[in-house]
Short mmCIF file of C-alpha atoms (C1' of nucleotides) in Angstrom, two decimals:
data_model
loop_
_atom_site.label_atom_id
_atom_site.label_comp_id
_atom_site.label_asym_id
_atom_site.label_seq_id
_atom_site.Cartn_x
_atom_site.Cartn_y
_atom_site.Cartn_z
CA UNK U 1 -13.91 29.26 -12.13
CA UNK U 2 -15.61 32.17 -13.52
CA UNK U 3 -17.59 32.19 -16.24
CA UNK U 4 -18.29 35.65 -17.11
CA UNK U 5 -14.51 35.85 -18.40
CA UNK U 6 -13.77 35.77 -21.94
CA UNK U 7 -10.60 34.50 -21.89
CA UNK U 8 -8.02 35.27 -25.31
CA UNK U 9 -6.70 32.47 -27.27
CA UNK U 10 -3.04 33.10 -24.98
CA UNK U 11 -4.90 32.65 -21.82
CA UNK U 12 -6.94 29.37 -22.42
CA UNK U 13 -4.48 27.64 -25.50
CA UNK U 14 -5.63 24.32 -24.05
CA UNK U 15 -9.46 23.07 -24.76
CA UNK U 16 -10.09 19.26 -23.38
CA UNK U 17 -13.42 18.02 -24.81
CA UNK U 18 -15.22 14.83 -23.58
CA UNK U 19 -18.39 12.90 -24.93
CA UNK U 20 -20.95 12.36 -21.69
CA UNK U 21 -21.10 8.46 -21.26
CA UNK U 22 -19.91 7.91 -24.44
CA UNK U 23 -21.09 4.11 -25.23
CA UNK U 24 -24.06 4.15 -23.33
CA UNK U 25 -24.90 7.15 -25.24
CA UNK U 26 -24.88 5.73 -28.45
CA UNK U 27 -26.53 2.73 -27.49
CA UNK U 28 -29.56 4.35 -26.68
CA UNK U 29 -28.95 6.74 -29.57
CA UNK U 30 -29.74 3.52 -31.85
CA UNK U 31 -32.42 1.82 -29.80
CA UNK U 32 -34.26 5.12 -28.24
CA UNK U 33 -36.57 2.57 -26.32
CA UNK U 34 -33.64 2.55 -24.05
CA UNK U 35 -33.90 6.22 -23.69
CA UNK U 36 -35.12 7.34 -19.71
CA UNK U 37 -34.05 3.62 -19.10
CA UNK U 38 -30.80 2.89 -16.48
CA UNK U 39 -27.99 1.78 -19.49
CA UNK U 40 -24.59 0.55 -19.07
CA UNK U 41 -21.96 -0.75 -21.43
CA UNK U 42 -20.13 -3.40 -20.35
CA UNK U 43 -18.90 -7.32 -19.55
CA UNK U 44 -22.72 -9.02 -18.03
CA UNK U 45 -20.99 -11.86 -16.31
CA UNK U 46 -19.39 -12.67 -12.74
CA UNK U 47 -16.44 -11.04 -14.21
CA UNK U 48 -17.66 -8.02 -16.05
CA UNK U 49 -17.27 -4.64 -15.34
CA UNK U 50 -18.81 -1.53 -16.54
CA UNK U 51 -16.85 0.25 -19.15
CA UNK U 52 -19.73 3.26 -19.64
CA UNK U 53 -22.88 3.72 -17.40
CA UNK U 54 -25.35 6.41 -18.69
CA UNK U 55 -26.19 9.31 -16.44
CA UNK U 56 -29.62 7.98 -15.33
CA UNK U 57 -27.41 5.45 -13.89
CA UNK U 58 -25.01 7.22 -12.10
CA UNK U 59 -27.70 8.28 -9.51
CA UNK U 60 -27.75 5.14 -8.05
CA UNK U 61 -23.71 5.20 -7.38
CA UNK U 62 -22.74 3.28 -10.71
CA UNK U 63 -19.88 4.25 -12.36
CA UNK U 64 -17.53 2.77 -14.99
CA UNK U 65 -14.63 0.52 -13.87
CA UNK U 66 -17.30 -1.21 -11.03
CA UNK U 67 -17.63 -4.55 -11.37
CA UNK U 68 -21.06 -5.34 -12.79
CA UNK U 69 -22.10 -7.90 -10.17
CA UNK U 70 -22.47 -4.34 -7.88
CA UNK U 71 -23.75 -2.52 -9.79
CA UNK U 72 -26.77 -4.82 -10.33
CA UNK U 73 -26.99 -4.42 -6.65
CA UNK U 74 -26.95 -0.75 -6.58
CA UNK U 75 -29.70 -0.99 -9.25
CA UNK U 76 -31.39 -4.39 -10.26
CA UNK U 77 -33.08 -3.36 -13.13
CA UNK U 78 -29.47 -1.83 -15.15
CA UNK U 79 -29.38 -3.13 -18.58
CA UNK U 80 -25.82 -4.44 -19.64
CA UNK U 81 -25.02 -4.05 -23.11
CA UNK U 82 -21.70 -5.91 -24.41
CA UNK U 83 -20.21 -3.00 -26.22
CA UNK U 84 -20.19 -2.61 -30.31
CA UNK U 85 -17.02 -1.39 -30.34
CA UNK U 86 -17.13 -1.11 -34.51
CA UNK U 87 -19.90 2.05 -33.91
CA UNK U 88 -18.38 3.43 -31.44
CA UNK U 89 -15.14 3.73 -33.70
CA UNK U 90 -17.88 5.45 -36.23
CA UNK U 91 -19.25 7.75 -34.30
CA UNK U 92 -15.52 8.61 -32.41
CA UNK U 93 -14.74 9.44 -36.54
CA UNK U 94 -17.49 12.09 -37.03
CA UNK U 95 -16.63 13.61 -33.65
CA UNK U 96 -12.94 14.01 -34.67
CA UNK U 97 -13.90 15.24 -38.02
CA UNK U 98 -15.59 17.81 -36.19
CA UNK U 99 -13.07 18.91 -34.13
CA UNK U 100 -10.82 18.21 -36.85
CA UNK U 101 -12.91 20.89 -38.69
CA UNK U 102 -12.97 23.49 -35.85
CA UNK U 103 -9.38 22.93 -34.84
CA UNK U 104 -6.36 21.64 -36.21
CA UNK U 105 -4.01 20.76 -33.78
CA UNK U 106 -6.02 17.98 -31.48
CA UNK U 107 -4.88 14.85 -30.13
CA UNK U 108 -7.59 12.33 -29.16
CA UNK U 109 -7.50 10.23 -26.12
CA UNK U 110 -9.31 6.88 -26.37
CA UNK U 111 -12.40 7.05 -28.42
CA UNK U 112 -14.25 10.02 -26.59
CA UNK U 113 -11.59 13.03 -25.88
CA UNK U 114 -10.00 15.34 -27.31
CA UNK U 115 -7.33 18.29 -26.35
CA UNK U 116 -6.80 20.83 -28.85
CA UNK U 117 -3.77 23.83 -28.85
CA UNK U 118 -6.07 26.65 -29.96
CA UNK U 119 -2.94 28.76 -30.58
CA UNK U 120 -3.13 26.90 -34.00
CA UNK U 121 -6.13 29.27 -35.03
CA UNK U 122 -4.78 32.46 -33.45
CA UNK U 123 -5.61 34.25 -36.89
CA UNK U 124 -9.35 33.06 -36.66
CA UNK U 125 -9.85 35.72 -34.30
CA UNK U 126 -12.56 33.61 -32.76
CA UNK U 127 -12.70 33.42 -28.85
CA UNK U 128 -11.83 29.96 -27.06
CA UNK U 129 -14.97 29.88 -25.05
CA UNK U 130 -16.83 30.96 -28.39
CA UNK U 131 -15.30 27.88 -30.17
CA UNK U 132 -15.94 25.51 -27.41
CA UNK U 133 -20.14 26.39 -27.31
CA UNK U 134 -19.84 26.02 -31.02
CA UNK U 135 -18.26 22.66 -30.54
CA UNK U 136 -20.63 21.52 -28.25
CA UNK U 137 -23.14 22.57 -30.32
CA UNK U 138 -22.39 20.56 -33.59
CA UNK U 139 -21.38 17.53 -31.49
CA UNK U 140 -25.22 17.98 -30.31
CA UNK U 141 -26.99 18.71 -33.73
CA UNK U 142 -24.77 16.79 -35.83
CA UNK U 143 -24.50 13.25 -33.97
CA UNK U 144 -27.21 13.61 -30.78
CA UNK U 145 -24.29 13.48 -28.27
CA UNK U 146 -23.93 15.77 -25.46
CA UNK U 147 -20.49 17.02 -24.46
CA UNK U 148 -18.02 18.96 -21.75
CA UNK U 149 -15.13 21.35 -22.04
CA UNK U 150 -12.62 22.46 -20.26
CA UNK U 151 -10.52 25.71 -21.06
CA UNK U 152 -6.88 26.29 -19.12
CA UNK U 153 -3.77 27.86 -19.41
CA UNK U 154 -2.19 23.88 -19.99
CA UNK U 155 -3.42 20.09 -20.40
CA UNK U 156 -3.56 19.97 -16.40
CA UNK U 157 -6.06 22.97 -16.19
CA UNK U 158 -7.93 21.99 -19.84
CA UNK U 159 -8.69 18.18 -18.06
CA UNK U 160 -9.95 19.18 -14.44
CA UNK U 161 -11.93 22.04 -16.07
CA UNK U 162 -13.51 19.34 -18.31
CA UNK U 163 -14.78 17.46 -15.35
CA UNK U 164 -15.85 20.02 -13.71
CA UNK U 165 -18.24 20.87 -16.79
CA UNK U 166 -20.26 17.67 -16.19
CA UNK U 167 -23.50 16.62 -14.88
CA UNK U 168 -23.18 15.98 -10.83
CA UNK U 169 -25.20 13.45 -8.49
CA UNK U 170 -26.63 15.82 -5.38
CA UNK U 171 -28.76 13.87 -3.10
CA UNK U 172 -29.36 11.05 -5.69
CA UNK U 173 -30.53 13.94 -8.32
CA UNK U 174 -28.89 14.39 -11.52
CA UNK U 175 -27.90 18.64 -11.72
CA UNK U 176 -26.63 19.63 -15.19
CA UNK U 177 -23.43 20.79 -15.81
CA UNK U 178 -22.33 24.61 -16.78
CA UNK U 179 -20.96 22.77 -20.18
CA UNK U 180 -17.97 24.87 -20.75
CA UNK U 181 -15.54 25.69 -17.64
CA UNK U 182 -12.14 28.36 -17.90
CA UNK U 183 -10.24 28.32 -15.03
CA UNK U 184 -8.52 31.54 -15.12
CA UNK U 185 -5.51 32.58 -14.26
CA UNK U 186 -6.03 34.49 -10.51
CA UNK U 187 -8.61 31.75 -9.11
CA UNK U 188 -6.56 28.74 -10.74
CA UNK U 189 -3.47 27.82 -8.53
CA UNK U 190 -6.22 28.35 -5.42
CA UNK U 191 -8.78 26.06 -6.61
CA UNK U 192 -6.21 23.24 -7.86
CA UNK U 193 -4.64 23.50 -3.89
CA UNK U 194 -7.51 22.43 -2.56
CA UNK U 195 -8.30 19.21 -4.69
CA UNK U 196 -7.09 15.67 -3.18
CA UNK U 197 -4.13 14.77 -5.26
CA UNK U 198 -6.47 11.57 -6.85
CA UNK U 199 -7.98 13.94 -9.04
CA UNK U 200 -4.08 14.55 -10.16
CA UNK U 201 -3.71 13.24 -14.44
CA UNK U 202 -0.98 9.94 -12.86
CA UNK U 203 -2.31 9.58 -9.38
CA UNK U 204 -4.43 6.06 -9.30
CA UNK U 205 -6.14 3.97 -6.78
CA UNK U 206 -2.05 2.68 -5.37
CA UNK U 207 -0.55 6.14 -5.55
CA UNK U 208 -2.88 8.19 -3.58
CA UNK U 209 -3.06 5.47 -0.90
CA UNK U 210 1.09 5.85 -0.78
CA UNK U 211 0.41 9.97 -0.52
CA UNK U 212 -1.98 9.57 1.76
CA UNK U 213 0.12 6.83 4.24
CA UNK U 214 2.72 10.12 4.18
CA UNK U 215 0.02 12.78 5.19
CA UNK U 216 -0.04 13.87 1.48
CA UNK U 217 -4.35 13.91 0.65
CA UNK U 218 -4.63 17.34 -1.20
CA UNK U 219 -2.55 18.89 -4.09
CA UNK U 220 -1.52 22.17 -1.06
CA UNK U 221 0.19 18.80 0.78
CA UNK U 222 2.39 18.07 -2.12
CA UNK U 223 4.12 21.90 -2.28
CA UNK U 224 5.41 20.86 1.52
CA UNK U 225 7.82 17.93 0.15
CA UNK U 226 10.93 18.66 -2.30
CA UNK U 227 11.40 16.74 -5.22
CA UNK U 228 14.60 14.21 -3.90
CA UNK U 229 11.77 13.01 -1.38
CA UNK U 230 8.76 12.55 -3.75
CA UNK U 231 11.26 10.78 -5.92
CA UNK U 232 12.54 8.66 -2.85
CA UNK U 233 9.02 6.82 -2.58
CA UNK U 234 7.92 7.61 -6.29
CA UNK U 235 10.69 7.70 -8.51
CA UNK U 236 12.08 10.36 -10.61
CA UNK U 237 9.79 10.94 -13.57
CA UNK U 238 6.53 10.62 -11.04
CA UNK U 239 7.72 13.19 -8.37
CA UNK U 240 9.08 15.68 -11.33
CA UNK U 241 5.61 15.79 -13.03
CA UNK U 242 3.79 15.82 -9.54
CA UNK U 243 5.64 18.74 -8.24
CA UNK U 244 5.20 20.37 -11.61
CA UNK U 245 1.53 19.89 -11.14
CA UNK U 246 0.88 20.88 -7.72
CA UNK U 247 2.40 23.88 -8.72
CA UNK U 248 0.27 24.39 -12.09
CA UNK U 249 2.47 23.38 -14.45
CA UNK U 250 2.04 21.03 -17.08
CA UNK U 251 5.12 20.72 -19.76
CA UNK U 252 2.90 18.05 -22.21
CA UNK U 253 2.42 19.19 -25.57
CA UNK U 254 -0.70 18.41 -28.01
CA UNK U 255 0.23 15.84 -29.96
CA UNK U 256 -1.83 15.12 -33.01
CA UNK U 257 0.69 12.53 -34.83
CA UNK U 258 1.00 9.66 -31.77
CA UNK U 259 1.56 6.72 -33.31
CA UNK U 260 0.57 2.56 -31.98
CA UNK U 261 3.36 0.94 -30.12
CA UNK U 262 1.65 -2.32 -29.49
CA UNK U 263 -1.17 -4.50 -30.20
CA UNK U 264 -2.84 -6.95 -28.01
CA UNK U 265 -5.19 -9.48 -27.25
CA UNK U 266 -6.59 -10.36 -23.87
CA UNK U 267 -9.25 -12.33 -22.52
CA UNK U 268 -10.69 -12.86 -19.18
CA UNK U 269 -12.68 -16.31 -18.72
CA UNK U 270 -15.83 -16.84 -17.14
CA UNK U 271 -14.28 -20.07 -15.29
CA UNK U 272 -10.24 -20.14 -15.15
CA UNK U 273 -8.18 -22.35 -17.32
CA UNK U 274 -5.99 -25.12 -15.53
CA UNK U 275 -2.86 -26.20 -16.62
CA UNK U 276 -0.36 -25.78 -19.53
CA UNK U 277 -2.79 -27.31 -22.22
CA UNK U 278 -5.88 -26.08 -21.27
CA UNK U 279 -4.55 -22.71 -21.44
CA UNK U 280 -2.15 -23.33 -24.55
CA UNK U 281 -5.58 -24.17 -26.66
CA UNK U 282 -6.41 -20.70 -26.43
CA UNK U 283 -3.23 -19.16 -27.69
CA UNK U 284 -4.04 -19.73 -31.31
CA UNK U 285 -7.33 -17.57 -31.26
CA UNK U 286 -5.14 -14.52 -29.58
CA UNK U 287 -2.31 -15.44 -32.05
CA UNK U 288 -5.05 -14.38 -34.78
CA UNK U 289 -6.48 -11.91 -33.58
CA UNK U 290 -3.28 -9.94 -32.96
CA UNK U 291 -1.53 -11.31 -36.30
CA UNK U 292 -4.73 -9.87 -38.28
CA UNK U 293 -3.91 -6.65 -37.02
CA UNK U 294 -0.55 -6.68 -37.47
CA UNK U 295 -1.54 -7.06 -41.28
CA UNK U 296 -4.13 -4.85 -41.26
CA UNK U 297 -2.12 -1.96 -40.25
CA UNK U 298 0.85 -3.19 -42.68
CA UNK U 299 3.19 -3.85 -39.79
CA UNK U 300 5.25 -6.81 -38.32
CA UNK U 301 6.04 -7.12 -34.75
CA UNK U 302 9.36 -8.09 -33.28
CA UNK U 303 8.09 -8.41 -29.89
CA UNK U 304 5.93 -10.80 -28.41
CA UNK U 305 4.37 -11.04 -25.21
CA UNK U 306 2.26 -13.35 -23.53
CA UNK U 307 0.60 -12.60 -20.21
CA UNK U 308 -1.13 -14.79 -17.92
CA UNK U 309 -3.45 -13.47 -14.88
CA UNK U 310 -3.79 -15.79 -12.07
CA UNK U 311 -7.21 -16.33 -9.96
CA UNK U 312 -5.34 -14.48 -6.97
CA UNK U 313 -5.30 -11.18 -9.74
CA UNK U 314 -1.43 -11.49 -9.66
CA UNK U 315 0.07 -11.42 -13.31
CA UNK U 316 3.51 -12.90 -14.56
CA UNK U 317 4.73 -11.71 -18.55
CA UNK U 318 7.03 -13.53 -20.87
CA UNK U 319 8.84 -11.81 -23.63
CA UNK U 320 11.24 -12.42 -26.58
CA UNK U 321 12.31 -10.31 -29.32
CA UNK U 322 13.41 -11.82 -32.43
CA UNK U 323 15.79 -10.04 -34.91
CA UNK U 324 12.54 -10.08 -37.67
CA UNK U 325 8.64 -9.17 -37.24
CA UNK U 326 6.21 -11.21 -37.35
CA UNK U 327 2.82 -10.54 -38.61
CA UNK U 328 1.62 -14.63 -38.93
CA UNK U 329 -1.02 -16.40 -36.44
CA UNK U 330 1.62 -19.76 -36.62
CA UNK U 331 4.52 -17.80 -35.99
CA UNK U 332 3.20 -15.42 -33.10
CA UNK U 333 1.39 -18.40 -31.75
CA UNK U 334 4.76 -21.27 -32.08
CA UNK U 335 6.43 -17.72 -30.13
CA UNK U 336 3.84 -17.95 -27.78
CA UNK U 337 3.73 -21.08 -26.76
CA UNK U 338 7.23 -21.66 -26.18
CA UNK U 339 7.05 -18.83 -23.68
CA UNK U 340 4.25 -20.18 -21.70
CA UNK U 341 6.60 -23.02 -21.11
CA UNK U 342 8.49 -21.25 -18.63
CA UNK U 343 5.39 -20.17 -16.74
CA UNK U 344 3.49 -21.72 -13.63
CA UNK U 345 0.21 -23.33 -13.60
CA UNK U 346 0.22 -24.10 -10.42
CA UNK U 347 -2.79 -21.83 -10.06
CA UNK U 348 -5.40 -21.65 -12.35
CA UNK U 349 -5.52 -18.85 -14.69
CA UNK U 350 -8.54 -15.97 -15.41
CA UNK U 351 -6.68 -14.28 -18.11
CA UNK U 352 -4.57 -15.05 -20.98
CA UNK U 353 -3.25 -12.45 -23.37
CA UNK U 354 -0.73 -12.12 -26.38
CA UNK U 355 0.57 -8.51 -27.07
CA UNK U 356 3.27 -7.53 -30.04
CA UNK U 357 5.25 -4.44 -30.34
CA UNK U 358 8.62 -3.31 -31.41
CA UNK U 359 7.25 -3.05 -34.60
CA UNK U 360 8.68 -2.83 -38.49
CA UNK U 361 6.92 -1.68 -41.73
CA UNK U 362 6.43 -5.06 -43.68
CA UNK U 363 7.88 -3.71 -46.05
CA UNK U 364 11.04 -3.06 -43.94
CA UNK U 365 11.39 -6.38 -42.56
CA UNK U 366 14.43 -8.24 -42.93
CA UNK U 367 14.35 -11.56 -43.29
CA UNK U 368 17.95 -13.15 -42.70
CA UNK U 369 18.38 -16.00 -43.89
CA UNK U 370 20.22 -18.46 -41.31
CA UNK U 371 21.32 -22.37 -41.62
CA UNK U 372 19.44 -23.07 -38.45
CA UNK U 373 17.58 -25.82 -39.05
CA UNK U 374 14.06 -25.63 -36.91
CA UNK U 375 13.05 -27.94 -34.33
CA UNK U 376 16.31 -29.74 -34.38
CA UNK U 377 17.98 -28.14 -31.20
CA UNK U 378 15.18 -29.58 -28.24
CA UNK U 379 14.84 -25.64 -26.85
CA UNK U 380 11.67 -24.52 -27.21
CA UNK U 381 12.33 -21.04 -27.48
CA UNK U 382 14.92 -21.35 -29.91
CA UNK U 383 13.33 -23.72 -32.17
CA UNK U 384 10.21 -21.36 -32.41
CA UNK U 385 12.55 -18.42 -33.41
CA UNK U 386 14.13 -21.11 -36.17
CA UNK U 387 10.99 -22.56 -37.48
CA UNK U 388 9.31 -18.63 -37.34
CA UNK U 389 12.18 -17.80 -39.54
CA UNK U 390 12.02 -20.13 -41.73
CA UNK U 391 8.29 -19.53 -42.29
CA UNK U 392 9.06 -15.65 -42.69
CA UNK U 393 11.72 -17.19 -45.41
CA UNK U 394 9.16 -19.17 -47.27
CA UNK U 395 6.20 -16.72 -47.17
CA UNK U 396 8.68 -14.12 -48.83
CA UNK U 397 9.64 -16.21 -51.33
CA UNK U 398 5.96 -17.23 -51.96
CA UNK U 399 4.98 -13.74 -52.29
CA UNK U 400 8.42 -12.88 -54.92
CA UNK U 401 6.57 -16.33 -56.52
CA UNK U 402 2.91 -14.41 -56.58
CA UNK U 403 4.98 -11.15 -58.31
CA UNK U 404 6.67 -12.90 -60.97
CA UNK U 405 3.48 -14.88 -61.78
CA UNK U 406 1.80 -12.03 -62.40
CA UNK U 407 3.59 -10.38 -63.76
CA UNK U 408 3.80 -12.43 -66.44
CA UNK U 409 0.46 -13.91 -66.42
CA UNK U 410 -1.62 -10.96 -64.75
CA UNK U 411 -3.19 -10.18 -61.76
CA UNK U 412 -5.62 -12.69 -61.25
CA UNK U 413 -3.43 -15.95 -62.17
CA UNK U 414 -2.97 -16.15 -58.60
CA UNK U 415 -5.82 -15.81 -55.88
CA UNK U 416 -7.34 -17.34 -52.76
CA UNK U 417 -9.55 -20.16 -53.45
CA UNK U 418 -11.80 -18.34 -51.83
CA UNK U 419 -11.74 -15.78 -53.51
CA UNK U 420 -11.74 -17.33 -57.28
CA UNK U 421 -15.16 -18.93 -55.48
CA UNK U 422 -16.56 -15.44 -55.02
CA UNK U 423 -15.92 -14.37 -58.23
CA UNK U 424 -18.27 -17.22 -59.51
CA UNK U 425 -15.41 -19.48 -61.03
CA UNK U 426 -15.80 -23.10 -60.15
CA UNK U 427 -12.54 -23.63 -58.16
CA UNK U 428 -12.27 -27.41 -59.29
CA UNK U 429 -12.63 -26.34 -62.95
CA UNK U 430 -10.16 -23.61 -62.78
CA UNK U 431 -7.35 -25.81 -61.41
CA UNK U 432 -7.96 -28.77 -64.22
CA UNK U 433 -7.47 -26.07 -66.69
CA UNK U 434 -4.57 -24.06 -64.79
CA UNK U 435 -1.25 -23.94 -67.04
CA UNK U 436 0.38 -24.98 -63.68
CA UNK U 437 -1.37 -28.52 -63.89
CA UNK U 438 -4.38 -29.53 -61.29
CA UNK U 439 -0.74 -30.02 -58.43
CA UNK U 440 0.31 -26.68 -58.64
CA UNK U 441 -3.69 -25.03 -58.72
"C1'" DT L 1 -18.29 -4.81 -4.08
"C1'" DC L 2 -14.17 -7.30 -6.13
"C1'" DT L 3 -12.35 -5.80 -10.15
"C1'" DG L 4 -12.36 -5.80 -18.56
"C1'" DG L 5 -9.78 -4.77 -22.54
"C1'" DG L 6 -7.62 -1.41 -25.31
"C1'" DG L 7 -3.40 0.89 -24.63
"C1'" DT L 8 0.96 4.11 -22.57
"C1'" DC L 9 4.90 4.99 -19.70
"C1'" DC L 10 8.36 4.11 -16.00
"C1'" DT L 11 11.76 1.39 -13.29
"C1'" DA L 12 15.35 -1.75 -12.38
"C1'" DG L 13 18.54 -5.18 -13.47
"C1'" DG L 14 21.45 -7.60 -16.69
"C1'" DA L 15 24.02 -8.29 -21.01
"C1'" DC L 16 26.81 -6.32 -24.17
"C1'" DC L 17 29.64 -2.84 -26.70
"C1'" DC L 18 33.12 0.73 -26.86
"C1'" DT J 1 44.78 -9.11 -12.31
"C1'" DC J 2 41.07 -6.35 -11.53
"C1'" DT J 3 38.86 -2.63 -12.92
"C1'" DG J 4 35.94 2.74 -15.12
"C1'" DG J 5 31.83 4.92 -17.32
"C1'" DG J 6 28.50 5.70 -20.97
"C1'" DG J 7 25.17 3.92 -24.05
"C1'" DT J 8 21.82 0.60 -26.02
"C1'" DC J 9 18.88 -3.24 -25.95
"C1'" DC J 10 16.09 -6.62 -23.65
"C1'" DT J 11 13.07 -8.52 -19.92
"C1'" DA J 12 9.66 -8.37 -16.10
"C1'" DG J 13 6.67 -6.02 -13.37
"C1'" DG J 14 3.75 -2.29 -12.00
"C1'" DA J 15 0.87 1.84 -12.32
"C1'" DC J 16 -1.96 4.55 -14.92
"C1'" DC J 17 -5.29 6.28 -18.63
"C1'" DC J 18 -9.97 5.78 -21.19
#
DNA sequence: TCTGGGGTCCTAGGACCC
DNA sequence: TCTGGGGTCCTAGGACCC
């Protein structure tokens, strides 16, 4: 970790860049009164926890993922925030424009990181750790946000050099952070050794407890096992990527064109739901939720999933994937609900959430057409698949309806009520005078 | 101290096809 | 009569990331 090095494009290609506690941040960016104050984003309740905690905060041991209820030990006076997840989205934007403007080839992680291949730029001529002060710089001036980067030979070095650019807690005192950090190439492979294998990108909370049980604590441990035995307790895609790690290397690519697989809806309650109905009345509300962005983003889903959390914090997930998407609350919800049927309520439940995936341009979706006839069968699951169809069937043919109407009659001979409302046309007018007669308005 | 909500990826088993 | 191997899709659960 030295910093006097100037590294060349070919021996830092990686940058990872991270916004310092990146909700709390902007939260006090938009009410300074908050500014000096402890800040954390996050869920208020018995069941919140903190999502960010701002560094004034973080001397008293709070960090995000803690439940709240401890962290209002650790410090009574912490101000929870619920999160305004619409800004954050803005300012993520104008950070990615930034980088976007610096960099080409990035690939953002969440709302608040970025990696970048700088080998994209090569003919720029301009110096990685040159860029990444300059990035810092305009994420300062330009949106009031401070920031860390990380410089390595791959993603692996790029991330732990990120963290290491931070602000640290010594003795309850907040010390800045160098702001930039390269790992070069001869102290690298030494410095990684020595870090407990938690700090490893795929090594959580359950996996460095397993390491650990087998006398495996730093990343040194892991060059002592083969692969066949890592794989044994791991499996095979874990143990190739952590013996690829411990010995620095990291095969991931930057990938700036990831696209959504899935979209979901969950919700924790502040007292558990008991039994099939209680829990059923909230499926509609996650149905719309998820079915609104379905539409938004102009895709159907042919997978849905519901997923219920019990008070013991054990889960159980019911799927079904239909031969069409679906991108309508009733028909995600009718899915939905005929799944739960199959689940236990034995227990009360904290969570309930609906997720879709397998997804299909709407334009792409096929509709077949079927001589099913719904609800007539007495399964649950099928008739939902019948009567989803058949709704699929009938909102196609009402939209081919909508096209041929206007085209014939223009645009706006067919809207929302709600809409003819906002345009300052008296609904209940309109339809006496439609050419369709007051049935058909 | 007792664990959110947005996601991604992996594993393992079973059904089915060739 | 009892059996192969490869491939794809689906389901359920778990771990991880920010």
């Amino acid at each position: 970790l030295s910093s006097p090095i100037d590294p060349s494009v070919d021996e830092a290609p990686i940058l990872h860049i991270d916004l310092d506690a990146f909700f709390a941040s902007v939260e006090i960016l938009d009410n300074p009164s908050l500014r000096g104050k402890p800040v954390a984003v996050g869920g208020a309740g018995e069941r919140g926890v903190i999502a960010s905690a701002s560094y004034e905060t973080r001397r008293y041991g709070i960090r995000s993922a803690m439940p709240s209820v401890v962290a209002k030990r650790l410090c009574p006076e912490l101000i929870i925030l619920p999160g305004r997840f619409d800004r954050y989205e803005q300012y993520s934007g104008r950070f990615h424009a930034i980088v976007a403007d610096m960099t080409p080839v990035f690939e953002p992680l969440g709302l608040d990181e970025v990696f970048a291949d700088l080998r994209s730029l090569r003919r720029l001529e301009r110096r990685p750790l040159a860029l990444a002060s300059e990035l810092r710089a305009r994420i300062r001036d330009e949106l009031g946000l401070r920031s860390g980067v990380g410089l390595g030979r791959n993603k692996l070095f790029a991330k732990l050099a990120s963290k290491k650019s931070k602000p640290t807690v010594v003795n309850s005192q907040l010390v800045e952070g160098p702001g930039v950090v390269y790992v070069d190439a001869a102290t690298e492979q030494r410095w990684l050794e020595e870090l407990p294998v938690r700090s490893l990108w795929g090594v959580g909370p359950a996996t460095a407890a397993k390491l650990e049980r087998l006398g495996l604590s730093y990343v040194r441990d892991l060059r002592k096992v083969d692969e066949s035995t890592l794989a044994s307790h791991f499996g095979s895609a874990l143990a190739r990527v952590l013996v690829g790690y411990a010995a620095g290397e990291d095969a991931r690519e930057v990938e700036p064109a990831r696209t959504q697989k899935s979209i979901g809806c969950d919700q924790t309650y502040l007292q558990s739901l008991r039994g099939f109905d209680e829990v059923a009345e909230h499926l509609r509300h996650h149905a719309g939720v998820v079915a609104r962005a379905l539409r938004e983003s102009g895709r159907t889903a042919r997978t849905i999933t519901v997923v219920v959390r019990y008070d013991d914090l054990t889960s159980v997930s019911r799927s079904q994937t239909l031969p069409f998407g679906l991108d309508d609350e009733i028909g995600i919800c009718d899915i939905a609900s005929a799944l739960l049927a199959s689940v236990s309520f034995d227990q009360a439940v904290r969570l309930l959430g609906i997720h879709a995936s397998s997804f299909v341009a709407r334009e792409e979706n096929q509709v077949q057409l079927s001589f099913d006839v719904a609800g007539t069968t007495g399964d649950r699951r099928a008739d939902a698949v019948a009567s989803s169809r058949q709704r699929q069937v009938d909102a196609a043919a009402l939209r081919d309806a909508i096209d041929e109407v206007r085209a014939k009659f223009g645009t706006r001979a067919v809207a929302n009520a709600s809409e003819l409302a906002e345009d300052g046309i008296d609904v209940a007018t309109r339809r006496g005078r439609s050419a369709f007669g007051p049935d058909q308005g």
